[in-house]
XYZ file of C-alpha atoms in Angstrom:
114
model
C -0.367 -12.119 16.184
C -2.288 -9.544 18.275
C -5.010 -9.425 15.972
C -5.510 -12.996 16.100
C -4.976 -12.997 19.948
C -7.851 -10.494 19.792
C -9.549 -12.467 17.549
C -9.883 -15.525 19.637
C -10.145 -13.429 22.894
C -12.881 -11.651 22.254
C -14.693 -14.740 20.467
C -14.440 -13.270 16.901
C -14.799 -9.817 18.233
C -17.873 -10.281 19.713
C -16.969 -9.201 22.969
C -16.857 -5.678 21.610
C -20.984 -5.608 21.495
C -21.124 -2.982 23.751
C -24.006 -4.314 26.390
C -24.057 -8.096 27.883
C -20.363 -9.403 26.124
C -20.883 -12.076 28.150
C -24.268 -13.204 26.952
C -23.517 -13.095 23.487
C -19.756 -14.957 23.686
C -21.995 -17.594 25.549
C -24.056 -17.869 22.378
C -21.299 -18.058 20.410
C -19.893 -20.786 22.969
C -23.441 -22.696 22.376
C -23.381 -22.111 18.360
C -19.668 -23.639 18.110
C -20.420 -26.560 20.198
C -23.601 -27.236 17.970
C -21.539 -27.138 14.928
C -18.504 -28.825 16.359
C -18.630 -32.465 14.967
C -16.195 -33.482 17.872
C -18.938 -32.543 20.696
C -19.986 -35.360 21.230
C -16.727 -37.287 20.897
C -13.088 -38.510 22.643
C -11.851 -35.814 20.461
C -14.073 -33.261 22.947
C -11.841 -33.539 25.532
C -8.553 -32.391 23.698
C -10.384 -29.491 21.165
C -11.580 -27.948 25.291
C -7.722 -28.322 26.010
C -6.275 -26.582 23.380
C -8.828 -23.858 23.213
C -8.559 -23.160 27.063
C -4.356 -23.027 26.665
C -4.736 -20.739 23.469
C -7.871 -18.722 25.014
C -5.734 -18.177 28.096
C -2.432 -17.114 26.127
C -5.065 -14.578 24.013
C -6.346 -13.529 26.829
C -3.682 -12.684 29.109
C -2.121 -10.649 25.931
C -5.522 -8.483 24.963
C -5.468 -7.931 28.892
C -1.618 -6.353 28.669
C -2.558 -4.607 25.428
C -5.725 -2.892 27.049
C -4.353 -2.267 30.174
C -7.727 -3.356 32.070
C -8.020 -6.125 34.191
C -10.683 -8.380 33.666
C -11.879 -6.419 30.512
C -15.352 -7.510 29.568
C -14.613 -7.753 25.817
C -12.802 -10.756 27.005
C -15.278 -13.694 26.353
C -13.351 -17.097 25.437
C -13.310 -17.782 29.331
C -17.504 -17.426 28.679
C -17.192 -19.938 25.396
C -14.663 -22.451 26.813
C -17.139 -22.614 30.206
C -20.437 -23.090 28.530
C -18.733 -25.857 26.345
C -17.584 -27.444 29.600
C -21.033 -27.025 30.674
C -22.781 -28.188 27.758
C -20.687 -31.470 27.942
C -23.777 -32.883 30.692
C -26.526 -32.077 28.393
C -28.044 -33.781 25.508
C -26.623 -32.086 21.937
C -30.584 -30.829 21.158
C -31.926 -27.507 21.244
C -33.884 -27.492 24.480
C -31.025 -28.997 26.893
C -28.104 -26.419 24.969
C -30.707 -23.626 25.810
C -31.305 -25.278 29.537
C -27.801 -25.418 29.766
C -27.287 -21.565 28.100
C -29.796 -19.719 31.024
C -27.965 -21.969 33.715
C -24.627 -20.988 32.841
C -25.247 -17.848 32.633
C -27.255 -17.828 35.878
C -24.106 -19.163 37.697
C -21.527 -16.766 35.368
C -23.790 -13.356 36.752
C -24.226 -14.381 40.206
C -20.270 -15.416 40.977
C -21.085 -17.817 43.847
C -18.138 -17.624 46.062
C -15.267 -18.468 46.131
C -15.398 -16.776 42.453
């Protein structure tokens, strides 16, 4: 169970690359929702829902097993957002790479109250 709460935490271990974890569990955000049949479907909705409950459960136990809050290898948060995100957009290349720079823009910059 803790390897597959890793597993999912860290968006299939990606969030161990050691520079930018955040850049490259976006990717992987942007690469699932391109492959995901359902993105563009009622069944969107519900696949967000479960992954956010199960992301959160992963996360929350790879955070007790490090010991570090916040821990940067932590990346589902970065997959489940940019899926959110990517929701508003058209499913082609230019608009999920539009939408890729802008989420990241707002994920760096933490406007407040973040």
């Amino acid at each position: 169970m803790k390897f597959l709460s890793r597993l999912l935490a860290t968006g299939g271990l990606v969030g161990y690359i050691p520079f930018a974890p955040g850049t490259f569990g976006s990717i992987v955000g942007v690469v699932a929702y391109w492959l995901i049949p359902a993105s563009d479907s009622v069944y969107f909705l519900p696949l967000v829902l479960l992954f956010f409950i199960l992301g959160s459960l992963a996360a929350t136990q790879v955070e007790k097993l490090s010991q570090i809050k916040d821990n940067q290898i932590i990346v589902i948060d970065e997959i489940i957002g940019v899926w959110v995100s990517l929701a508003f957009f058209p499913k082609e290349l230019k608009w999920l790479a539009i939408g890729l720079i802008i989420f990241r823009l707002f994920d760096i910059i933490k406007l407040y109250p973040a």
